PDB file of C-alpha atoms in Angstrom:
ATOM      1  CA  VAL C 928     -38.098  17.817-120.285  1.00 54.00           C
ATOM      2  CA  MET C 929     -37.653  14.707-122.455  1.00 56.00           C
ATOM      3  CA  LEU C 930     -40.259  12.733-120.494  1.00 58.00           C
ATOM      4  CA  ALA C 931     -42.730  15.603-120.600  1.00 55.00           C
ATOM      5  CA  SER C 932     -42.168  16.074-124.327  1.00 52.00           C
ATOM      6  CA  SER C 933     -43.074  12.454-125.045  1.00 64.00           C
ATOM      7  CA  SER C 934     -46.771  13.026-124.394  1.00 71.00           C
ATOM      8  CA  ALA C 935     -47.511  16.742-124.099  1.00 76.00           C
ATOM      9  CA  PRO C 936     -46.701  19.683-126.349  1.00 81.00           C
ATOM     10  CA  VAL C 937     -43.396  21.328-125.481  1.00 82.00           C
ATOM     11  CA  VAL C 938     -43.760  24.961-124.470  1.00 84.00           C
ATOM     12  CA  LEU C 939     -40.587  26.968-124.067  1.00 89.00           C
ATOM     13  CA  SER C 940     -42.011  30.090-122.511  1.00 90.00           C
ATOM     14  CA  GLY C 941     -42.372  31.440-119.014  1.00 90.00           C
ATOM     15  CA  GLY C 942     -39.853  31.368-116.207  1.00 91.00           C
ATOM     16  CA  VAL C 943     -36.261  30.922-117.332  1.00 91.00           C
ATOM     17  CA  TRP C 944     -37.353  30.295-120.946  1.00 91.00           C
ATOM     18  CA  ASP C 945     -38.269  33.987-121.315  1.00 94.00           C
ATOM     19  CA  GLU C 946     -34.543  34.782-121.032  1.00 93.00           C
ATOM     20  CA  ILE C 947     -33.472  32.219-123.681  1.00 92.00           C
ATOM     21  CA  SER C 948     -32.826  33.388-127.247  1.00 91.00           C
ATOM     22  CA  ARG C 949     -35.031  32.320-130.154  1.00 92.00           C
ATOM     23  CA  PRO C 950     -32.143  30.423-131.871  1.00 92.00           C
ATOM     24  CA  ALA C 951     -31.446  28.475-128.649  1.00 92.00           C
ATOM     25  CA  LYS C 952     -35.138  27.594-128.317  1.00 93.00           C
ATOM     26  CA  ASP C 953     -35.229  26.528-131.972  1.00 92.00           C
ATOM     27  CA  MET C 954     -32.334  24.166-131.344  1.00 92.00           C
ATOM     28  CA  VAL C 955     -33.975  22.679-128.241  1.00 92.00           C
ATOM     29  CA  MET C 956     -37.207  22.132-130.181  1.00 92.00           C
ATOM     30  CA  ALA C 957     -35.274  20.489-133.021  1.00 93.00           C
ATOM     31  CA  MET C 958     -33.588  18.126-130.535  1.00 91.00           C
ATOM     32  CA  LEU C 959     -36.924  17.256-128.878  1.00 89.00           C
ATOM     33  CA  ASP C 960     -38.709  16.465-132.163  1.00 88.00           C
ATOM     34  CA  ARG C 961     -40.621  13.238-131.587  1.00 86.00           C
ATOM     35  CA  ASN C 962     -40.114  12.107-135.186  1.00 89.00           C
ATOM     36  CA  PRO C 963     -36.659  10.505-135.504  1.00 90.00           C
ATOM     37  CA  HIS C 964     -36.684  11.193-139.257  1.00 93.00           C
ATOM     38  CA  THR C 965     -37.033  14.951-138.800  1.00 94.00           C
ATOM     39  CA  ARG C 966     -35.218  15.311-135.439  1.00 93.00           C
ATOM     40  CA  ILE C 967     -31.930  17.198-135.707  1.00 92.00           C
ATOM     41  CA  ARG C 968     -28.883  14.935-135.896  1.00 91.00           C
ATOM     42  CA  ALA C 969     -25.894  15.501-133.616  1.00 86.00           C
ATOM     43  CA  ASP C 970     -23.672  16.724-136.454  1.00 84.00           C
ATOM     44  CA  ASP C 971     -26.387  19.130-137.637  1.00 88.00           C
ATOM     45  CA  ALA C 972     -26.874  20.362-134.071  1.00 87.00           C
ATOM     46  CA  LEU C 973     -23.183  21.263-133.953  1.00 85.00           C
ATOM     47  CA  ARG C 974     -23.698  23.292-137.128  1.00 86.00           C
ATOM     48  CA  HIS C 975     -26.814  25.037-135.777  1.00 89.00           C
ATOM     49  CA  GLN C 976     -26.700  28.833-135.890  1.00 88.00           C
ATOM     50  CA  TRP C 977     -26.981  29.067-132.094  1.00 89.00           C
ATOM     51  CA  ILE C 978     -23.874  26.896-131.598  1.00 86.00           C
ATOM     52  CA  GLN C 979     -21.957  28.866-134.213  1.00 85.00           C
ATOM     53  CA  ARG C 980     -22.934  32.210-132.680  1.00 86.00           C
ATOM     54  CA  THR C 981     -22.231  31.035-129.136  1.00 85.00           C
ATOM     55  CA  LEU C 982     -18.812  29.599-129.984  1.00 80.00           C
ATOM     56  CA  GLY C 983     -17.992  32.301-132.524  1.00 79.00           C
ATOM     57  CA  PHE C 984     -17.063  29.715-135.159  1.00 71.00           C
ATOM     58  CA  GLN C 985     -18.243  26.458-136.686  1.00 67.00           C
ATOM     59  CA  PRO C 986     -16.833  23.423-134.856  1.00 69.00           C
ATOM     60  CA  LYS C 987     -14.617  21.151-136.905  1.00 71.00           C
ATOM     61  CA  LEU C 988     -16.082  17.654-136.885  1.00 67.00           C
ATOM     62  CA  THR C 989     -13.809  14.640-137.027  1.00 66.00           C
ATOM     63  CA  PHE C 990     -15.385  11.253-137.617  1.00 63.00           C
ATOM     64  CA  SER C 991     -13.684   7.916-137.248  1.00 60.00           C
ATOM     65  CA  GLU C 992     -14.922   4.363-136.854  1.00 55.00           C
ATOM     66  CA  SER C 993     -14.110   4.329-133.149  1.00 58.00           C
ATOM     67  CA  ASP C 994     -15.376   7.742-132.078  1.00 58.00           C
ATOM     68  CA  MET C 995     -16.529  11.197-132.994  1.00 55.00           C
ATOM     69  CA  SER C 996     -14.634  14.156-131.671  1.00 58.00           C
ATOM     70  CA  VAL C 997     -15.296  17.858-131.934  1.00 57.00           C
ATOM     71  CA  SER C 998     -12.491  20.353-131.981  1.00 57.00           C
ATOM     72  CA  THR C 999     -13.162  23.545-130.051  1.00 55.00           C
ATOM     73  CA  ASP C1000      -9.938  25.160-131.214  1.00 55.00           C
ATOM     74  CA  SER C1001     -11.005  28.129-133.350  1.00 53.00           C
ATOM     75  CA  ALA C1002      -7.806  27.848-135.408  1.00 50.00           C
ATOM     76  CA  ASP C1003      -8.759  24.294-136.368  1.00 48.00           C
ATOM     77  CA  ALA C1004     -12.351  25.302-137.100  1.00 45.00           C
ATOM     78  CA  ASN C1005     -11.328  27.990-139.565  1.00 44.00           C
ATOM     79  CA  GLN C1006      -9.220  25.679-141.743  1.00 44.00           C
TER      80      GLN C1006
END
């Protein structure tokens, strides 16, 4: 998909894409944006409505100099 998106328009319809929700397709399109200035960042992707709806909560992001971790514990996410 990434190679194809580098030169041709991305079309998320037909085949399996017909079964994918609009929010999920929106997120995929945001991640495949060719412009690095407008492409969705990883932390924004984790806050995307599709992720929140799929997980049932907003992931808690923890940033440090050595790594980035994401808590999937819903109790942590609701604090």
